[in-house]
């Protein structure tokens, strides 16, 4: 900063006219920080939505290829931090930790195989971002013959700086979903 610029900032302060120069100085200091924080949150939001839509593309049923693309997006740099729960607290078989893409794909093909069950999921709320973690409401929708099942849940996704999946925590009522799926199976049994 040149000496003449310093005088233009200091002189009004010395004259009692502090508010205007300090206001402008404060704005200049805060604007880059605020916009870069906003941009960081926007980038994380985009990464989370992209990770979600790899497995659950908009307006189509999930396929095995979608799940392969989703699983290949698991962070290898932070493998020791990876954690997957669907549902969170669901007990044996519902959680993975320290996993890789093959583990995640195997889990999906065992628990929610799209070759056996037609299903998709949709984001139903704003996607909130705190640090590298996004949270959102989502809808699980499945079609079994003429029977349709849906369940709402709260999903939290953590991504790394490259947008790779680190954690996936799905909070839903497993008992309610199992009951709905059971009703569909009974209806299908009656139709045969």
PDB file of C-alpha atoms in Angstrom:
ATOM      1  CA  UNK A   1       0.000   0.000   0.000  1.00  0.00           C
ATOM      2  CA  UNK A   2       1.418   3.385  -0.990  1.00  0.00           C
ATOM      3  CA  UNK A   3       1.950   6.078   1.601  1.00  0.00           C
ATOM      4  CA  UNK A   4      -0.715   8.300  -0.021  1.00  0.00           C
ATOM      5  CA  UNK A   5      -3.308   5.475   0.255  1.00  0.00           C
ATOM      6  CA  UNK A   6      -2.526   4.987   3.937  1.00  0.00           C
ATOM      7  CA  UNK A   7      -3.099   8.712   4.533  1.00  0.00           C
ATOM      8  CA  UNK A   8      -6.492   8.531   2.764  1.00  0.00           C
ATOM      9  CA  UNK A   9      -7.580   5.711   5.088  1.00  0.00           C
ATOM     10  CA  UNK A  10      -6.065   7.071   8.304  1.00  0.00           C
ATOM     11  CA  UNK A  11      -6.963  10.759   7.819  1.00  0.00           C
ATOM     12  CA  UNK A  12     -10.765  10.266   7.897  1.00  0.00           C
ATOM     13  CA  UNK A  13     -10.357   8.061  11.000  1.00  0.00           C
ATOM     14  CA  UNK A  14      -8.374  10.805  12.711  1.00  0.00           C
ATOM     15  CA  UNK A  15     -11.026  13.348  11.733  1.00  0.00           C
ATOM     16  CA  UNK A  16     -13.790  11.352  13.459  1.00  0.00           C
ATOM     17  CA  UNK A  17     -15.267   9.969  10.245  1.00  0.00           C
ATOM     18  CA  UNK A  18     -14.495   6.341  11.153  1.00  0.00           C
ATOM     19  CA  UNK A  19     -17.638   4.553  10.014  1.00  0.00           C
ATOM     20  CA  UNK A  20     -17.407   4.870   6.230  1.00  0.00           C
ATOM     21  CA  UNK A  21     -13.745   3.842   5.751  1.00  0.00           C
ATOM     22  CA  UNK A  22     -14.018   0.993   8.285  1.00  0.00           C
ATOM     23  CA  UNK A  23     -17.226  -0.219   6.689  1.00  0.00           C
ATOM     24  CA  UNK A  24     -15.588  -0.372   3.256  1.00  0.00           C
ATOM     25  CA  UNK A  25     -12.493  -2.038   4.680  1.00  0.00           C
ATOM     26  CA  UNK A  26     -14.629  -4.610   6.514  1.00  0.00           C
ATOM     27  CA  UNK A  27     -16.614  -5.349   3.359  1.00  0.00           C
ATOM     28  CA  UNK A  28     -13.453  -5.863   1.353  1.00  0.00           C
ATOM     29  CA  UNK A  29     -12.052  -8.248   3.936  1.00  0.00           C
ATOM     30  CA  UNK A  30     -15.244 -10.260   4.388  1.00  0.00           C
ATOM     31  CA  UNK A  31     -16.477 -10.622   0.823  1.00  0.00           C
ATOM     32  CA  UNK A  32     -13.795 -13.009  -0.425  1.00  0.00           C
ATOM     33  CA  UNK A  33     -14.149 -15.208   2.670  1.00  0.00           C
ATOM     34  CA  UNK A  34     -17.929 -15.349   2.440  1.00  0.00           C
ATOM     35  CA  UNK A  35     -18.005 -16.072  -1.279  1.00  0.00           C
ATOM     36  CA  UNK A  36     -15.263 -18.714  -1.057  1.00  0.00           C
ATOM     37  CA  UNK A  37     -17.102 -20.445   1.830  1.00  0.00           C
ATOM     38  CA  UNK A  38     -20.294 -20.324  -0.232  1.00  0.00           C
ATOM     39  CA  UNK A  39     -18.489 -21.719  -3.267  1.00  0.00           C
ATOM     40  CA  UNK A  40     -17.000 -24.489  -1.123  1.00  0.00           C
ATOM     41  CA  UNK A  41     -20.462 -25.450   0.131  1.00  0.00           C
ATOM     42  CA  UNK A  42     -21.839 -25.366  -3.408  1.00  0.00           C
ATOM     43  CA  UNK A  43     -19.062 -27.625  -4.661  1.00  0.00           C
ATOM     44  CA  UNK A  44     -19.687 -30.104  -1.813  1.00  0.00           C
ATOM     45  CA  UNK A  45     -23.451 -29.984  -2.530  1.00  0.00           C
ATOM     46  CA  UNK A  46     -22.806 -30.778  -6.206  1.00  0.00           C
ATOM     47  CA  UNK A  47     -20.444 -33.637  -5.248  1.00  0.00           C
ATOM     48  CA  UNK A  48     -23.056 -35.134  -2.883  1.00  0.00           C
ATOM     49  CA  UNK A  49     -25.874 -34.907  -5.420  1.00  0.00           C
ATOM     50  CA  UNK A  50     -23.632 -36.381  -8.125  1.00  0.00           C
ATOM     51  CA  UNK A  51     -22.659 -39.289  -5.842  1.00  0.00           C
ATOM     52  CA  UNK A  52     -26.341 -39.918  -5.068  1.00  0.00           C
ATOM     53  CA  UNK A  53     -27.408 -39.721  -8.720  1.00  0.00           C
ATOM     54  CA  UNK A  54     -24.756 -42.225  -9.810  1.00  0.00           C
ATOM     55  CA  UNK A  55     -26.792 -44.926  -8.039  1.00  0.00           C
ATOM     56  CA  UNK A  56     -30.204 -43.341  -8.460  1.00  0.00           C
ATOM     57  CA  UNK A  57     -30.453 -41.461 -11.777  1.00  0.00           C
ATOM     58  CA  UNK A  58     -33.434 -39.163 -12.105  1.00  0.00           C
ATOM     59  CA  UNK A  59     -36.651 -40.623 -13.500  1.00  0.00           C
ATOM     60  CA  UNK A  60     -35.453 -44.159 -14.092  1.00  0.00           C
ATOM     61  CA  UNK A  61     -35.136 -47.427 -12.221  1.00  0.00           C
ATOM     62  CA  UNK A  62     -31.759 -48.216 -10.685  1.00  0.00           C
ATOM     63  CA  UNK A  63     -29.686 -50.689 -12.691  1.00  0.00           C
ATOM     64  CA  UNK A  64     -26.672 -52.814 -11.863  1.00  0.00           C
ATOM     65  CA  UNK A  65     -24.553 -50.483 -14.032  1.00  0.00           C
ATOM     66  CA  UNK A  66     -25.732 -47.498 -11.958  1.00  0.00           C
ATOM     67  CA  UNK A  67     -24.652 -49.306  -8.787  1.00  0.00           C
ATOM     68  CA  UNK A  68     -21.291 -50.159 -10.362  1.00  0.00           C
ATOM     69  CA  UNK A  69     -20.721 -46.451 -11.178  1.00  0.00           C
ATOM     70  CA  UNK A  70     -21.777 -45.487  -7.638  1.00  0.00           C
ATOM     71  CA  UNK A  71     -19.485 -48.087  -6.049  1.00  0.00           C
ATOM     72  CA  UNK A  72     -16.535 -47.011  -8.192  1.00  0.00           C
ATOM     73  CA  UNK A  73     -16.880 -43.536  -6.666  1.00  0.00           C
ATOM     74  CA  UNK A  74     -15.700 -44.686  -3.204  1.00  0.00           C
ATOM     75  CA  UNK A  75     -12.731 -42.755  -1.799  1.00  0.00           C
ATOM     76  CA  UNK A  76      -9.520 -44.766  -1.959  1.00  0.00           C
ATOM     77  CA  UNK A  77      -7.493 -42.012  -0.274  1.00  0.00           C
ATOM     78  CA  UNK A  78      -9.660 -42.215   2.860  1.00  0.00           C
ATOM     79  CA  UNK A  79     -10.523 -45.935   2.838  1.00  0.00           C
ATOM     80  CA  UNK A  80      -9.843 -46.200   6.584  1.00  0.00           C
ATOM     81  CA  UNK A  81     -12.612 -43.596   7.181  1.00  0.00           C
ATOM     82  CA  UNK A  82     -15.247 -45.168   4.933  1.00  0.00           C
ATOM     83  CA  UNK A  83     -18.507 -46.101   6.590  1.00  0.00           C
ATOM     84  CA  UNK A  84     -21.821 -47.169   5.068  1.00  0.00           C
ATOM     85  CA  UNK A  85     -25.040 -47.778   6.992  1.00  0.00           C
ATOM     86  CA  UNK A  86     -28.401 -48.618   5.452  1.00  0.00           C
ATOM     87  CA  UNK A  87     -30.178 -48.283   7.817  1.00  0.00           C
ATOM     88  CA  UNK A  88     -28.012 -46.751  10.502  1.00  0.00           C
ATOM     89  CA  UNK A  89     -28.218 -49.018  13.544  1.00  0.00           C
ATOM     90  CA  UNK A  90     -29.816 -51.778  11.463  1.00  0.00           C
ATOM     91  CA  UNK A  91     -27.621 -54.479  12.887  1.00  0.00           C
ATOM     92  CA  UNK A  92     -25.584 -57.192  11.210  1.00  0.00           C
ATOM     93  CA  UNK A  93     -25.438 -56.857   7.456  1.00  0.00           C
ATOM     94  CA  UNK A  94     -26.628 -53.272   7.288  1.00  0.00           C
ATOM     95  CA  UNK A  95     -23.260 -51.603   7.901  1.00  0.00           C
ATOM     96  CA  UNK A  96     -19.853 -51.580   6.225  1.00  0.00           C
ATOM     97  CA  UNK A  97     -16.668 -49.927   7.432  1.00  0.00           C
ATOM     98  CA  UNK A  98     -13.214 -49.613   5.910  1.00  0.00           C
ATOM     99  CA  UNK A  99     -14.719 -50.802   2.619  1.00  0.00           C
ATOM    100  CA  UNK A 100     -13.799 -50.488  -1.022  1.00  0.00           C
ATOM    101  CA  UNK A 101     -15.906 -50.304  -4.169  1.00  0.00           C
ATOM    102  CA  UNK A 102     -16.170 -54.106  -4.515  1.00  0.00           C
ATOM    103  CA  UNK A 103     -17.502 -54.423  -0.948  1.00  0.00           C
ATOM    104  CA  UNK A 104     -20.137 -51.738  -1.563  1.00  0.00           C
ATOM    105  CA  UNK A 105     -21.264 -53.255  -4.856  1.00  0.00           C
ATOM    106  CA  UNK A 106     -21.552 -56.696  -3.248  1.00  0.00           C
ATOM    107  CA  UNK A 107     -23.654 -55.205  -0.437  1.00  0.00           C
ATOM    108  CA  UNK A 108     -26.085 -53.586  -2.889  1.00  0.00           C
ATOM    109  CA  UNK A 109     -26.347 -56.683  -5.081  1.00  0.00           C
ATOM    110  CA  UNK A 110     -27.165 -58.732  -1.985  1.00  0.00           C
ATOM    111  CA  UNK A 111     -29.538 -56.339  -0.178  1.00  0.00           C
ATOM    112  CA  UNK A 112     -31.114 -54.363  -3.056  1.00  0.00           C
ATOM    113  CA  UNK A 113     -30.354 -56.207  -6.263  1.00  0.00           C
ATOM    114  CA  UNK A 114     -31.909 -54.225  -9.146  1.00  0.00           C
ATOM    115  CA  UNK A 115     -32.090 -57.419 -11.207  1.00  0.00           C
ATOM    116  CA  UNK A 116     -34.623 -58.742  -8.665  1.00  0.00           C
ATOM    117  CA  UNK A 117     -36.304 -55.577  -7.358  1.00  0.00           C
ATOM    118  CA  UNK A 118     -37.278 -52.516  -9.408  1.00  0.00           C
ATOM    119  CA  UNK A 119     -36.512 -49.470  -7.284  1.00  0.00           C
ATOM    120  CA  UNK A 120     -35.138 -45.969  -7.242  1.00  0.00           C
ATOM    121  CA  UNK A 121     -34.570 -43.162  -4.775  1.00  0.00           C
ATOM    122  CA  UNK A 122     -35.230 -39.437  -5.095  1.00  0.00           C
ATOM    123  CA  UNK A 123     -34.003 -36.400  -3.179  1.00  0.00           C
ATOM    124  CA  UNK A 124     -37.070 -34.730  -1.658  1.00  0.00           C
ATOM    125  CA  UNK A 125     -35.605 -31.715   0.178  1.00  0.00           C
ATOM    126  CA  UNK A 126     -32.938 -29.066   0.044  1.00  0.00           C
ATOM    127  CA  UNK A 127     -29.445 -30.481   0.407  1.00  0.00           C
ATOM    128  CA  UNK A 128     -27.828 -28.967   3.512  1.00  0.00           C
ATOM    129  CA  UNK A 129     -24.036 -28.765   3.748  1.00  0.00           C
ATOM    130  CA  UNK A 130     -21.751 -28.570   6.796  1.00  0.00           C
ATOM    131  CA  UNK A 131     -18.037 -28.977   6.028  1.00  0.00           C
ATOM    132  CA  UNK A 132     -17.868 -32.024   3.690  1.00  0.00           C
ATOM    133  CA  UNK A 133     -21.158 -33.539   4.861  1.00  0.00           C
ATOM    134  CA  UNK A 134     -24.516 -33.175   3.134  1.00  0.00           C
ATOM    135  CA  UNK A 135     -27.889 -34.110   4.558  1.00  0.00           C
ATOM    136  CA  UNK A 136     -31.203 -34.469   2.771  1.00  0.00           C
ATOM    137  CA  UNK A 137     -34.587 -36.165   2.871  1.00  0.00           C
ATOM    138  CA  UNK A 138     -35.049 -38.865   0.270  1.00  0.00           C
ATOM    139  CA  UNK A 139     -37.748 -41.222  -0.923  1.00  0.00           C
ATOM    140  CA  UNK A 140     -37.209 -44.931  -1.601  1.00  0.00           C
ATOM    141  CA  UNK A 141     -39.708 -46.203  -4.174  1.00  0.00           C
ATOM    142  CA  UNK A 142     -40.011 -49.848  -5.278  1.00  0.00           C
ATOM    143  CA  UNK A 143     -42.350 -51.660  -7.611  1.00  0.00           C
ATOM    144  CA  UNK A 144     -43.114 -55.326  -7.111  1.00  0.00           C
ATOM    145  CA  UNK A 145     -45.591 -56.439  -9.743  1.00  0.00           C
ATOM    146  CA  UNK A 146     -48.698 -54.276  -9.221  1.00  0.00           C
ATOM    147  CA  UNK A 147     -47.631 -53.349  -5.700  1.00  0.00           C
ATOM    148  CA  UNK A 148     -45.696 -50.188  -4.896  1.00  0.00           C
ATOM    149  CA  UNK A 149     -43.682 -49.477  -1.750  1.00  0.00           C
ATOM    150  CA  UNK A 150     -42.285 -46.176  -0.574  1.00  0.00           C
ATOM    151  CA  UNK A 151     -40.368 -45.029   2.469  1.00  0.00           C
ATOM    152  CA  UNK A 152     -38.957 -41.663   3.488  1.00  0.00           C
ATOM    153  CA  UNK A 153     -35.566 -41.381   5.127  1.00  0.00           C
ATOM    154  CA  UNK A 154     -32.880 -38.906   6.129  1.00  0.00           C
ATOM    155  CA  UNK A 155     -29.562 -39.387   4.347  1.00  0.00           C
ATOM    156  CA  UNK A 156     -26.160 -38.002   5.294  1.00  0.00           C
ATOM    157  CA  UNK A 157     -23.296 -38.228   2.800  1.00  0.00           C
ATOM    158  CA  UNK A 158     -19.669 -37.294   3.362  1.00  0.00           C
ATOM    159  CA  UNK A 159     -17.439 -36.761   0.341  1.00  0.00           C
ATOM    160  CA  UNK A 160     -13.728 -36.032   0.078  1.00  0.00           C
ATOM    161  CA  UNK A 161     -12.222 -33.062  -1.769  1.00  0.00           C
ATOM    162  CA  UNK A 162     -12.475 -34.928  -5.083  1.00  0.00           C
ATOM    163  CA  UNK A 163     -16.152 -35.750  -4.604  1.00  0.00           C
ATOM    164  CA  UNK A 164     -15.509 -39.402  -3.729  1.00  0.00           C
ATOM    165  CA  UNK A 165     -17.803 -41.124  -1.227  1.00  0.00           C
ATOM    166  CA  UNK A 166     -16.446 -41.444   2.323  1.00  0.00           C
ATOM    167  CA  UNK A 167     -19.610 -42.036   4.396  1.00  0.00           C
ATOM    168  CA  UNK A 168     -23.254 -42.843   3.625  1.00  0.00           C
ATOM    169  CA  UNK A 169     -25.641 -42.889   6.603  1.00  0.00           C
ATOM    170  CA  UNK A 170     -29.252 -43.684   5.779  1.00  0.00           C
ATOM    171  CA  UNK A 171     -31.751 -43.192   8.637  1.00  0.00           C
ATOM    172  CA  UNK A 172     -35.039 -45.008   7.975  1.00  0.00           C
ATOM    173  CA  UNK A 173     -37.496 -47.224   9.770  1.00  0.00           C
ATOM    174  CA  UNK A 174     -36.402 -50.695   8.662  1.00  0.00           C
ATOM    175  CA  UNK A 175     -39.320 -52.411  10.402  1.00  0.00           C
ATOM    176  CA  UNK A 176     -41.821 -50.224   8.514  1.00  0.00           C
ATOM    177  CA  UNK A 177     -40.145 -50.923   5.157  1.00  0.00           C
ATOM    178  CA  UNK A 178     -39.977 -54.677   5.845  1.00  0.00           C
ATOM    179  CA  UNK A 179     -43.668 -54.666   6.746  1.00  0.00           C
ATOM    180  CA  UNK A 180     -44.596 -52.856   3.511  1.00  0.00           C
ATOM    181  CA  UNK A 181     -42.476 -55.267   1.459  1.00  0.00           C
ATOM    182  CA  UNK A 182     -44.152 -58.193   3.251  1.00  0.00           C
ATOM    183  CA  UNK A 183     -47.615 -56.861   2.379  1.00  0.00           C
ATOM    184  CA  UNK A 184     -46.587 -56.646  -1.281  1.00  0.00           C
ATOM    185  CA  UNK A 185     -45.291 -60.210  -1.214  1.00  0.00           C
ATOM    186  CA  UNK A 186     -48.610 -61.379   0.264  1.00  0.00           C
ATOM    187  CA  UNK A 187     -50.567 -59.497  -2.413  1.00  0.00           C
ATOM    188  CA  UNK A 188     -48.430 -61.058  -5.129  1.00  0.00           C
ATOM    189  CA  UNK A 189     -49.003 -64.525  -3.578  1.00  0.00           C
ATOM    190  CA  UNK A 190     -52.783 -63.959  -3.674  1.00  0.00           C
ATOM    191  CA  UNK A 191     -52.618 -62.930  -7.363  1.00  0.00           C
ATOM    192  CA  UNK A 192     -50.906 -66.196  -8.344  1.00  0.00           C
TER     193      UNK A 192
END
